[in-house]
Amino acid sequence: MVSVPLLALCFSVSLVGTVAGSRNIASWPSAVNVGALFTFDSTIGRAAKLAIELAVEDVNSSPSVLAGARLNLYAQDTYCSGFFGIIESLQLIEKNVVAIIGPQSSGIAHVVSHVANELHVPLLSFAATDPALSSLEHSYFIRMTQSDYFQMNAIADLVGNYGWREVTAIFTDDDFGRGGIDALGDALAKRHTKISYKAAIPPNADESAIDDLLVRVNFMESRIYVVHVNPDSGLKVFSIAKYRGMMATGYVWITSDWLTSVLDSFGSPKPDTMDLIQGVIALRQHVPDSDVKQSFISRWSDMRRRGNTTSSLNTYALYAYDSVWLVAHAIDQLLKGGQTFNFSDDPKLQDANGSSLHLTAIKNFNTGDNLLHELLLTKFTGLTGQVQFDSDGNLIHPAYDILNIGGTGFRRIGFWSNYSGLSVIAPESLYSKRPNTSDGSQQLYSVIWPGETMTTPRGWVFPNSGKSLRIGVPYRTSFTEFVSKDNGPDNVKGYCIDVFKAAVNLLPYPVPLSFILFGNGSKNPSYDELVEEVHENYFDAAVGDISIVTNRTRIVDFTQPYAQSGLVIVAPAKEQHSNAWAFLKPFNTTMWCATGAFFLFVGLVVWILEHRLNQDFRGSPKQQIATIFWFSLSTMFFAHRETTVSTLGRFVLIVWMFVVLIINSSYTANLTSILTVQQLSSRIAGIDTLMSGSDPIGYQVGSFSKNYMIEELNIDESRLVPLNDPDEYARALDLGPRGGGVAAIVDELPYIEVFLSDNCKYITVGQEFTKSGWGFAFPRDSPLALDLSTAILTLSENGDLQRIHDKWLTQSGCTSQDSDTDSNQLSFASFWGLFLICGLACLMVLMIFFLKTLCQYRKYSTQAKVGCSESEPSVECTSYIKELLSFVDTKEEDVKKFMKSKSKITPPHASLAPRLC
């Protein structure tokens, strides 16, 4: 875990009684020598020393391993030096070492692993966390703690949980620090976040160097600091940060597990120390609670009270304890399997003449491969929980506690595990459930941040570097209402500039601005090139009438659109005069057909309802058909002379008269508009007309419309004519395609609205065929873009955006929409609700009518059969349907008279009764 050679803890295991040179051990050994290589006076070393001694004591007293063979411990100090780490490791290997537990430092582990590879001696480190040590280059290295790969993924999830997009990494510039921060960068990239600045602290840096570094860091935008440093000097960072005012509201400090190792080693930290780190979030390797862990903690406390150690227990001491037991179990399994350990001379290690290094005393461990294999297969339950390696050589179930420092201690706000991500539930409780790392399942308890606030910090501020933002502004030569050069202090003015400045004024922090014109002033600049300058960080932002289009969003971030925009077509217009068939134009064809069909349908329904009751609806078939047509059409003018006597008929007529009233009113209003308002038309109907033709098309210089027509609409570039200002627009449209001008101009709607405000003889045709907007461009992942988007929404909600629009952009004196009569025609879509109501009313009434008639017919037919002569049994009856139709055609008044008579008389319909018999 540590960044510099703080602790290189090595257990050398040698068999007592083994002679130098190659020799087989045929019998169970009586003793095993264990070497420990670490820095005595270090945060982790002070705790690890006692943990190792206790582990050796417990192994020696346990009858379950090594069958009574004794472990002899030898400890040496490396003085935080990689050089001494190498020397001491070679001295231990000289004693025919079969395994080394250590080193503690990632830096020392890198160099010692080459020695282990050459001599086939497995390394077991309980504190070297550099992810690079997991590579195949270090084949004899076994990590008995969690890799920083997992710790940095935990920090990345933590950053993503609060929605921050950039962090500043403060780290020790060695293998430990660089390896961890590289892993952090990869983890953040997967979550679309990044390290905006890497602040490297030289190993063994003094306070002056750290102070200079933090001063530079404080000038950066990001206020999210991830600190991954040496535990023995890490508190210097917070001491200087406190002095510089960097532990106040708005700052976020996240540390890797070095800080919790320091605090755990202190036992009861001093108030002055805790005052330095208020509000910090720190990680600690998660060790599940167990009886053996609690028993060991009590045992440790007793020994500390007796003065056997000055350090309290930390997680690395627990891993050091389990490392001893891992070696013991692996050796025990090999010996029980009859494995013998033997060593041989390395012919490449020869002493030069006069050399006193005794290189020939260093032997190759011939059984190293077997022991390495056994170590990786060994499984047991230790103080840290289940000790078992996965296929990549990492301990299973990596997990961390997430702690929030506050007051005189810290509180746990949650957990992180590689299995379930962030959670307030202990990881061991989730392993039996299905993994769930969705955003909704990621939970933590509330945090008290620096400055004693519970409001989640924004995570960034405008950099306090004294420099102004370089704002690129297009140097327009036309449509200067939007943006133009000015002699004032800002050097620019216009609608877009006022919107930008109003949004900046709403930000909760000052933003110094410096507007820089982009372009030569002779023609409109290329907006794609302006956006490219932002992407290349020449400009800090681009402000102006910049359309948000796909190719630009790939390289920069845009704010919320502050103006709606889209491509439209403007073309010359001619006045359209009324003709003899103008009275048909208020409705389109579908509407006319639907209206006519409903007139006839309602007339038929009323005839059915009135035929049996109303003499006006009876007569010959020819007369009845004429009545249906006359009645239905006359209702349009409310001029029908026939009266309705049935209740159902009157209900239908009331509904229909309401529908007719609406249709008449709409027709009259639309016809009046067509006949009295000037109608303009163009031979170009829309974009399809332009695409299928071959006439020249105009576009504004610098606009994206040129590329859009070429790439998206496949219009040949030779047809496109660049135009710079409204005067050129008008001149080109007046000349037309045959006079060297253009048939139409394709441009964005805001420009066209300004153009039409002074030119009423042109119109827009068709509809907008793109939907976009204008926004301000910023480099990717710029937090200013998000804050300004919120400010623009505020301007829109409080009406300031509209007031700025009205200040700069005059309302058009001409309609900006196609005024062709076809676009003013009323369609069936505007009235289908009325027709639906009328149709449902008619169908309901017809159902009631037929049910009533059927019931009446059943009573009538029963009485008619009773009246039939019994002497006429041979007379055949007609079909049921014909009888029913004949009954329906009978006047209801006659039917009622017959049913009242209840006598055998001829039915009202002269031939009806005989046919019923």
JSON list of C-alpha atoms in Angstrom, two decimals, residues 402-500:
[
{"chain": "A", "resi": 402, "resn": "ILE", "atom": "CA", "xyz": [-16.37, 4.52, 3.40]},
{"chain": "A", "resi": 403, "resn": "LEU", "atom": "CA", "xyz": [-15.78, 6.81, 6.38]},
{"chain": "A", "resi": 404, "resn": "ASN", "atom": "CA", "xyz": [-16.61, 10.46, 6.99]},
{"chain": "A", "resi": 405, "resn": "ILE", "atom": "CA", "xyz": [-14.22, 12.25, 9.38]},
{"chain": "A", "resi": 406, "resn": "GLY", "atom": "CA", "xyz": [-15.97, 14.54, 11.84]},
{"chain": "A", "resi": 407, "resn": "GLY", "atom": "CA", "xyz": [-15.57, 15.73, 15.42]},
{"chain": "A", "resi": 408, "resn": "THR", "atom": "CA", "xyz": [-13.10, 13.59, 17.32]},
{"chain": "A", "resi": 409, "resn": "GLY", "atom": "CA", "xyz": [-13.58, 10.48, 15.19]},
{"chain": "A", "resi": 410, "resn": "PHE", "atom": "CA", "xyz": [-15.29, 9.20, 12.09]},
{"chain": "A", "resi": 411, "resn": "ARG", "atom": "CA", "xyz": [-18.52, 7.50, 11.12]},
{"chain": "A", "resi": 412, "resn": "ARG", "atom": "CA", "xyz": [-19.18, 4.94, 8.42]},
{"chain": "A", "resi": 413, "resn": "ILE", "atom": "CA", "xyz": [-21.47, 6.25, 5.66]},
{"chain": "A", "resi": 414, "resn": "GLY", "atom": "CA", "xyz": [-21.47, 3.06, 3.61]},
{"chain": "A", "resi": 415, "resn": "PHE", "atom": "CA", "xyz": [-19.53, 0.31, 1.92]},
{"chain": "A", "resi": 416, "resn": "TRP", "atom": "CA", "xyz": [-18.13, -0.43, -1.51]},
{"chain": "A", "resi": 417, "resn": "SER", "atom": "CA", "xyz": [-17.54, -3.88, -2.92]},
{"chain": "A", "resi": 418, "resn": "ASN", "atom": "CA", "xyz": [-16.61, -5.13, -6.34]},
{"chain": "A", "resi": 419, "resn": "TYR", "atom": "CA", "xyz": [-19.76, -7.26, -6.15]},
{"chain": "A", "resi": 420, "resn": "SER", "atom": "CA", "xyz": [-22.46, -4.72, -5.36]},
{"chain": "A", "resi": 421, "resn": "GLY", "atom": "CA", "xyz": [-20.90, -1.25, -5.65]},
{"chain": "A", "resi": 422, "resn": "LEU", "atom": "CA", "xyz": [-21.92, 1.40, -3.12]},
{"chain": "A", "resi": 423, "resn": "SER", "atom": "CA", "xyz": [-24.27, 0.28, -0.37]},
{"chain": "A", "resi": 424, "resn": "VAL", "atom": "CA", "xyz": [-25.20, 0.92, 3.23]},
{"chain": "A", "resi": 425, "resn": "ILE", "atom": "CA", "xyz": [-25.38, -2.85, 3.77]},
{"chain": "A", "resi": 426, "resn": "ALA", "atom": "CA", "xyz": [-22.26, -4.82, 4.69]},
{"chain": "A", "resi": 427, "resn": "PRO", "atom": "CA", "xyz": [-20.89, -6.62, 1.59]},
{"chain": "A", "resi": 428, "resn": "GLU", "atom": "CA", "xyz": [-20.85, -10.08, 3.21]},
{"chain": "A", "resi": 429, "resn": "SER", "atom": "CA", "xyz": [-24.66, -9.81, 3.54]},
{"chain": "A", "resi": 430, "resn": "LEU", "atom": "CA", "xyz": [-25.03, -9.31, -0.21]},
{"chain": "A", "resi": 431, "resn": "TYR", "atom": "CA", "xyz": [-22.82, -12.09, -1.58]},
{"chain": "A", "resi": 432, "resn": "SER", "atom": "CA", "xyz": [-25.69, -14.57, -1.39]},
{"chain": "A", "resi": 433, "resn": "LYS", "atom": "CA", "xyz": [-27.93, -12.27, -3.47]},
{"chain": "A", "resi": 434, "resn": "ARG", "atom": "CA", "xyz": [-27.84, -11.36, -7.12]},
{"chain": "A", "resi": 435, "resn": "PRO", "atom": "CA", "xyz": [-25.45, -8.47, -7.84]},
{"chain": "A", "resi": 436, "resn": "ASN", "atom": "CA", "xyz": [-27.14, -5.11, -8.38]},
{"chain": "A", "resi": 437, "resn": "THR", "atom": "CA", "xyz": [-24.92, -2.18, -9.36]},
{"chain": "A", "resi": 438, "resn": "SER", "atom": "CA", "xyz": [-27.61, -0.06, -11.01]},
{"chain": "A", "resi": 439, "resn": "ASP", "atom": "CA", "xyz": [-27.67, 3.65, -10.23]},
{"chain": "A", "resi": 440, "resn": "GLY", "atom": "CA", "xyz": [-30.82, 3.28, -8.15]},
{"chain": "A", "resi": 441, "resn": "SER", "atom": "CA", "xyz": [-29.20, 0.76, -5.83]},
{"chain": "A", "resi": 442, "resn": "GLN", "atom": "CA", "xyz": [-26.10, 2.86, -5.09]},
{"chain": "A", "resi": 443, "resn": "GLN", "atom": "CA", "xyz": [-26.73, 4.42, -1.68]},
{"chain": "A", "resi": 444, "resn": "LEU", "atom": "CA", "xyz": [-24.76, 6.15, 1.03]},
{"chain": "A", "resi": 445, "resn": "TYR", "atom": "CA", "xyz": [-25.66, 7.92, 4.25]},
{"chain": "A", "resi": 446, "resn": "SER", "atom": "CA", "xyz": [-25.42, 11.71, 4.41]},
{"chain": "A", "resi": 447, "resn": "VAL", "atom": "CA", "xyz": [-22.01, 13.36, 4.55]},
{"chain": "A", "resi": 448, "resn": "ILE", "atom": "CA", "xyz": [-20.82, 16.33, 6.60]},
{"chain": "A", "resi": 449, "resn": "TRP", "atom": "CA", "xyz": [-18.49, 18.09, 4.17]},
{"chain": "A", "resi": 450, "resn": "PRO", "atom": "CA", "xyz": [-15.65, 20.51, 4.96]},
{"chain": "A", "resi": 451, "resn": "GLY", "atom": "CA", "xyz": [-17.05, 23.70, 6.40]},
{"chain": "A", "resi": 452, "resn": "GLU", "atom": "CA", "xyz": [-19.58, 21.64, 8.40]},
{"chain": "A", "resi": 453, "resn": "THR", "atom": "CA", "xyz": [-22.18, 21.69, 5.64]},
{"chain": "A", "resi": 454, "resn": "MET", "atom": "CA", "xyz": [-24.43, 18.86, 4.50]},
{"chain": "A", "resi": 455, "resn": "THR", "atom": "CA", "xyz": [-25.03, 20.42, 1.08]},
{"chain": "A", "resi": 456, "resn": "THR", "atom": "CA", "xyz": [-23.15, 18.46, -1.56]},
{"chain": "A", "resi": 457, "resn": "PRO", "atom": "CA", "xyz": [-20.47, 20.74, -3.03]},
{"chain": "A", "resi": 458, "resn": "ARG", "atom": "CA", "xyz": [-20.69, 21.66, -6.69]},
{"chain": "A", "resi": 459, "resn": "GLY", "atom": "CA", "xyz": [-17.19, 20.32, -7.12]},
{"chain": "A", "resi": 460, "resn": "TRP", "atom": "CA", "xyz": [-15.60, 23.16, -9.05]},
{"chain": "A", "resi": 461, "resn": "VAL", "atom": "CA", "xyz": [-15.14, 26.91, -9.10]},
{"chain": "A", "resi": 462, "resn": "PHE", "atom": "CA", "xyz": [-13.95, 29.37, -11.67]},
{"chain": "A", "resi": 463, "resn": "PRO", "atom": "CA", "xyz": [-10.14, 29.17, -11.52]},
{"chain": "A", "resi": 464, "resn": "ASN", "atom": "CA", "xyz": [-8.63, 31.83, -9.31]},
{"chain": "A", "resi": 465, "resn": "SER", "atom": "CA", "xyz": [-5.71, 32.46, -11.65]},
{"chain": "A", "resi": 466, "resn": "GLY", "atom": "CA", "xyz": [-6.36, 36.13, -12.41]},
{"chain": "A", "resi": 467, "resn": "LYS", "atom": "CA", "xyz": [-6.91, 35.35, -16.10]},
{"chain": "A", "resi": 468, "resn": "SER", "atom": "CA", "xyz": [-10.07, 36.16, -18.03]},
{"chain": "A", "resi": 469, "resn": "LEU", "atom": "CA", "xyz": [-11.96, 33.64, -20.13]},
{"chain": "A", "resi": 470, "resn": "ARG", "atom": "CA", "xyz": [-11.04, 34.00, -23.80]},
{"chain": "A", "resi": 471, "resn": "ILE", "atom": "CA", "xyz": [-14.44, 34.18, -25.50]},
{"chain": "A", "resi": 472, "resn": "GLY", "atom": "CA", "xyz": [-14.44, 33.74, -29.27]},
{"chain": "A", "resi": 473, "resn": "VAL", "atom": "CA", "xyz": [-17.12, 35.86, -30.99]},
{"chain": "A", "resi": 474, "resn": "PRO", "atom": "CA", "xyz": [-17.91, 35.65, -34.75]},
{"chain": "A", "resi": 475, "resn": "TYR", "atom": "CA", "xyz": [-17.05, 38.89, -36.55]},
{"chain": "A", "resi": 476, "resn": "ARG", "atom": "CA", "xyz": [-20.27, 39.14, -38.54]},
{"chain": "A", "resi": 477, "resn": "THR", "atom": "CA", "xyz": [-20.76, 41.51, -41.48]},
{"chain": "A", "resi": 478, "resn": "SER", "atom": "CA", "xyz": [-24.49, 40.88, -41.83]},
{"chain": "A", "resi": 479, "resn": "PHE", "atom": "CA", "xyz": [-27.44, 40.41, -39.49]},
{"chain": "A", "resi": 480, "resn": "THR", "atom": "CA", "xyz": [-25.52, 42.46, -36.95]},
{"chain": "A", "resi": 481, "resn": "GLU", "atom": "CA", "xyz": [-28.55, 42.48, -34.67]},
{"chain": "A", "resi": 482, "resn": "PHE", "atom": "CA", "xyz": [-27.29, 39.15, -33.35]},
{"chain": "A", "resi": 483, "resn": "VAL", "atom": "CA", "xyz": [-23.63, 39.98, -32.82]},
{"chain": "A", "resi": 484, "resn": "SER", "atom": "CA", "xyz": [-21.32, 42.68, -34.14]},
{"chain": "A", "resi": 485, "resn": "LYS", "atom": "CA", "xyz": [-18.22, 44.68, -33.37]},
{"chain": "A", "resi": 486, "resn": "ASP", "atom": "CA", "xyz": [-18.58, 47.59, -30.96]},
{"chain": "A", "resi": 487, "resn": "ASN", "atom": "CA", "xyz": [-16.39, 50.40, -29.68]},
{"chain": "A", "resi": 488, "resn": "GLY", "atom": "CA", "xyz": [-17.46, 49.84, -26.07]},
{"chain": "A", "resi": 489, "resn": "PRO", "atom": "CA", "xyz": [-15.44, 48.15, -23.33]},
{"chain": "A", "resi": 490, "resn": "ASP", "atom": "CA", "xyz": [-16.58, 44.66, -24.36]},
{"chain": "A", "resi": 491, "resn": "ASN", "atom": "CA", "xyz": [-15.68, 45.27, -28.02]},
{"chain": "A", "resi": 492, "resn": "VAL", "atom": "CA", "xyz": [-18.86, 43.41, -29.08]},
{"chain": "A", "resi": 493, "resn": "LYS", "atom": "CA", "xyz": [-22.61, 43.85, -28.85]},
{"chain": "A", "resi": 494, "resn": "GLY", "atom": "CA", "xyz": [-25.82, 42.22, -29.98]},
{"chain": "A", "resi": 495, "resn": "TYR", "atom": "CA", "xyz": [-28.64, 39.91, -28.96]},
{"chain": "A", "resi": 496, "resn": "CYS", "atom": "CA", "xyz": [-26.37, 36.89, -28.36]},
{"chain": "A", "resi": 497, "resn": "ILE", "atom": "CA", "xyz": [-23.91, 38.94, -26.28]},
{"chain": "A", "resi": 498, "resn": "ASP", "atom": "CA", "xyz": [-26.66, 40.32, -24.04]},
{"chain": "A", "resi": 499, "resn": "VAL", "atom": "CA", "xyz": [-28.06, 36.83, -23.45]},
{"chain": "A", "resi": 500, "resn": "PHE", "atom": "CA", "xyz": [-24.60, 35.51, -22.53]}
]
